[in-house]
Amino acid sequence: MTPKAERTTSLQPSAFDTLSEPVRRWIWQRKWPSLRDVQEKAIPAILAGGDVVISARTAAGKTEAAFLPLLTRHAEHAGSADGFAILYVSPLKALINDQHRRLESLFEGSGVLLHKWHGDVSADAKTRARKRPSGVVLITPESLEALLVRRGGEVAQMFSRLDAVVIDELHAFIGTERGMQLQSILNRIEVATARDRIDRIGLSATLGDMSLAAEALRPGKGASVTIVEGKDEGNGVRLQIRGYLLDGTDPGDLMAAADNSDPPGKPAEPFEQSTVPAALASDLFRLLRGQSNLLFAGSRANVEVYADMLRSMCDEASFPNEFFPHHGNLARAMREEVEARLRDDPRPTTAVATTTLELGIDIGEVETIAQIGPGFSVASLRQRLGRSGRRAGKPATLRMFVIEPPIGKGRHPIDRLRLDLVQSIAMVECLRAGWCEPPMPAGLHLSTLLHQVMALIVQTGGVSPTIAWKLLCERGPFRAVDRTLFAELLRCMATPENQLLEQSPEGLLMIGETGEKITESYEFYAVFATEREYRIIHDARTLGTYPLSRLNARR
């Protein structure tokens, strides 16, 4: 924790006593024995004002650490003027829905409205919130961008009394196009409301270098950000790595294995997993059945294979099914059913998932985190492990299952290195040492800057090149782009071939013919590619979606 936050904590004998009466009453009603460590540290830091990064393991109480003092601040400074008081930004719609459910009673008890705002929320609900903005709005970066672009003239009034912005899963934004977009959006809101700065509160997993999170929260001024780090209140960790040899002729394999021998004259290819060893299937069923767990299987295809395999094993043993898939292509209702069963249902439940359950959606307590293969990163593995070991006296449990091909004549040299096994061991050793990868530093992000130039033009109705550079680059997150490079970008956007923008006789940047078509599309608000998908329906129920590109690739 930075010295600033440490001094603040030492001056406050009881963080609980500094909270407003409705907030204290809400805590009493939940019969909390005490505040969590990260809450004790964050409350005085946030009440003092300024930018704060709150870093702690999963389920350590980061959300309450931010909102308990922010709601206290709102109660003390609430006025009659219209305008949202707190802006909460999340990378996931599902996380917004989950946080709305968790926080609703807290804000109702304080008489503060809580609004959800994303693609699944009705237009009527958004219109009501927009016409009488107040309280707290929970929103995605894309919906916030759409609000600024489509309602540019209303931005100043809607956010005129904005007290703070909360960014959940801050680590997921660092160094990404989406993160740069969000930084730019928040800067545009500050400029539109004629504010030098609006407090930003970032909720983050523990990173290898927390100063990167501070810089991501307030670009160019990371040194002024208070970093609050919660101590690890866990009960230890149990770790195990199990290895399995793949045998394509094993009758227990789910999918037919291709002939592992290579045709004469063809170089050997590295191994790619295409089957599930029978021993692995048996161990997964034996170790996970009868309790609630998360099984991270990697790809969506693997999720379906493992979930179906374990469901079939339940059927064969005459047990009720305990294994359910969870990934982004499944219908939202089906994902929420699995989440609710994990959170509220006493029946044993194992969710077989991709990264969809890695972020902070509330799913209650799970016994074991199971991982097929080494995973993406130590930081990701650490985030997943934080889902386990939440009960007092119960250690977090991680079981890693590694599949390797048998080493024989004709095998590729890569296979002989046992890379997945070595990587899994290395990741566990890094986890034990408390190390994880720092986020990648941001580059120029010219494609995102191009997007923000167009968004700013539509929001304002026209802007001079100088003001655009000062707002987006000098003051905004694109500080690595100087005037010369920015001018070159504008010239490229204005060429007859591109026609993304044009310049009026008065010198203002305006949207060009092609740019107008792009900005009028709903896809414009996202800086990541959105794939076209088929919707899969069975008996009038939506099961999920399937990417069109994958279907074409199979032909």
Tab-separated table of N, CA and C in Angstrom, residues 94 324-343 351-353 356-357 542-544:
chain	number	residue	atom	x	y	z
A	94	ALA	N	-22.934	-9.670	-17.595
A	94	ALA	CA	-23.277	-10.609	-16.524
A	94	ALA	C	-22.804	-10.101	-15.176
A	324	PHE	N	-22.232	-29.001	-15.617
A	324	PHE	CA	-22.949	-28.126	-16.544
A	324	PHE	C	-21.963	-27.209	-17.277
A	325	PRO	N	-22.153	-27.008	-18.594
A	325	PRO	CA	-21.264	-26.120	-19.344
A	325	PRO	C	-21.570	-24.652	-19.068
A	326	HIS	N	-20.545	-23.814	-19.221
A	326	HIS	CA	-20.700	-22.365	-19.040
A	326	HIS	C	-19.667	-21.668	-19.925
A	327	HIS	N	-20.132	-21.060	-21.027
A	327	HIS	CA	-19.236	-20.297	-21.895
A	327	HIS	C	-20.030	-19.217	-22.616
A	328	GLY	N	-19.329	-18.343	-23.310
A	328	GLY	CA	-19.945	-17.157	-23.875
A	328	GLY	C	-20.953	-17.400	-24.965
A	329	ASN	N	-20.905	-18.549	-25.633
A	329	ASN	CA	-21.860	-18.823	-26.701
A	329	ASN	C	-23.153	-19.453	-26.207
A	330	LEU	N	-23.208	-19.820	-24.942
A	330	LEU	CA	-24.460	-20.324	-24.383
A	330	LEU	C	-25.409	-19.166	-24.118
A	331	ALA	N	-26.691	-19.424	-24.172
A	331	ALA	CA	-27.689	-18.394	-23.902
A	331	ALA	C	-27.512	-17.855	-22.485
A	332	ARG	N	-27.777	-16.561	-22.333
A	332	ARG	CA	-27.617	-15.926	-21.025
A	332	ARG	C	-28.435	-16.635	-19.956
A	333	ALA	N	-29.661	-17.052	-20.290
A	333	ALA	CA	-30.510	-17.728	-19.304
A	333	ALA	C	-29.874	-19.024	-18.818
A	334	MET	N	-29.221	-19.749	-19.717
A	334	MET	CA	-28.586	-21.004	-19.329
A	334	MET	C	-27.373	-20.751	-18.441
A	335	ARG	N	-26.603	-19.714	-18.759
A	335	ARG	CA	-25.452	-19.383	-17.904
A	335	ARG	C	-25.917	-18.964	-16.516
A	336	GLU	N	-26.978	-18.157	-16.473
A	336	GLU	CA	-27.470	-17.686	-15.180
A	336	GLU	C	-28.042	-18.826	-14.343
A	337	GLU	N	-28.606	-19.838	-14.999
A	337	GLU	CA	-29.095	-21.004	-14.262
A	337	GLU	C	-27.949	-21.715	-13.548
A	338	VAL	N	-26.829	-21.852	-14.236
A	338	VAL	CA	-25.664	-22.499	-13.628
A	338	VAL	C	-25.121	-21.645	-12.485
A	339	GLU	N	-25.024	-20.329	-12.703
A	339	GLU	CA	-24.525	-19.434	-11.660
A	339	GLU	C	-25.421	-19.471	-10.423
A	340	ALA	N	-26.745	-19.450	-10.638
A	340	ALA	CA	-27.682	-19.478	-9.516
A	340	ALA	C	-27.598	-20.803	-8.769
A	341	ARG	N	-27.419	-21.889	-9.503
A	341	ARG	CA	-27.316	-23.200	-8.843
A	341	ARG	C	-26.056	-23.257	-7.980
A	342	LEU	N	-24.948	-22.733	-8.480
A	342	LEU	CA	-23.723	-22.686	-7.686
A	342	LEU	C	-23.890	-21.807	-6.452
A	343	ARG	N	-24.559	-20.689	-6.625
A	343	ARG	CA	-24.664	-19.692	-5.562
A	343	ARG	C	-25.720	-20.047	-4.520
A	351	ALA	N	-19.359	-26.386	-12.545
A	351	ALA	CA	-19.465	-25.644	-13.800
A	351	ALA	C	-18.205	-25.893	-14.616
A	352	VAL	N	-18.382	-26.387	-15.821
A	352	VAL	CA	-17.269	-26.586	-16.750
A	352	VAL	C	-17.225	-25.340	-17.626
A	353	ALA	N	-16.165	-24.544	-17.500
A	353	ALA	CA	-16.206	-23.187	-18.035
A	353	ALA	C	-14.966	-22.825	-18.839
A	356	THR	N	-15.273	-17.418	-18.629
A	356	THR	CA	-16.480	-16.682	-18.249
A	356	THR	C	-16.684	-16.612	-16.743
A	357	LEU	N	-16.170	-17.581	-15.996
A	357	LEU	CA	-16.321	-17.567	-14.540
A	357	LEU	C	-15.022	-17.189	-13.840
A	542	THR	N	-33.920	-20.597	-26.615
A	542	THR	CA	-32.604	-20.279	-27.147
A	542	THR	C	-31.533	-20.985	-26.327
A	543	LEU	N	-30.729	-21.809	-27.008
A	543	LEU	CA	-29.660	-22.537	-26.329
A	543	LEU	C	-28.349	-21.764	-26.346
A	544	GLY	N	-28.133	-21.005	-27.415
A	544	GLY	CA	-26.893	-20.261	-27.512
A	544	GLY	C	-26.662	-19.778	-28.925
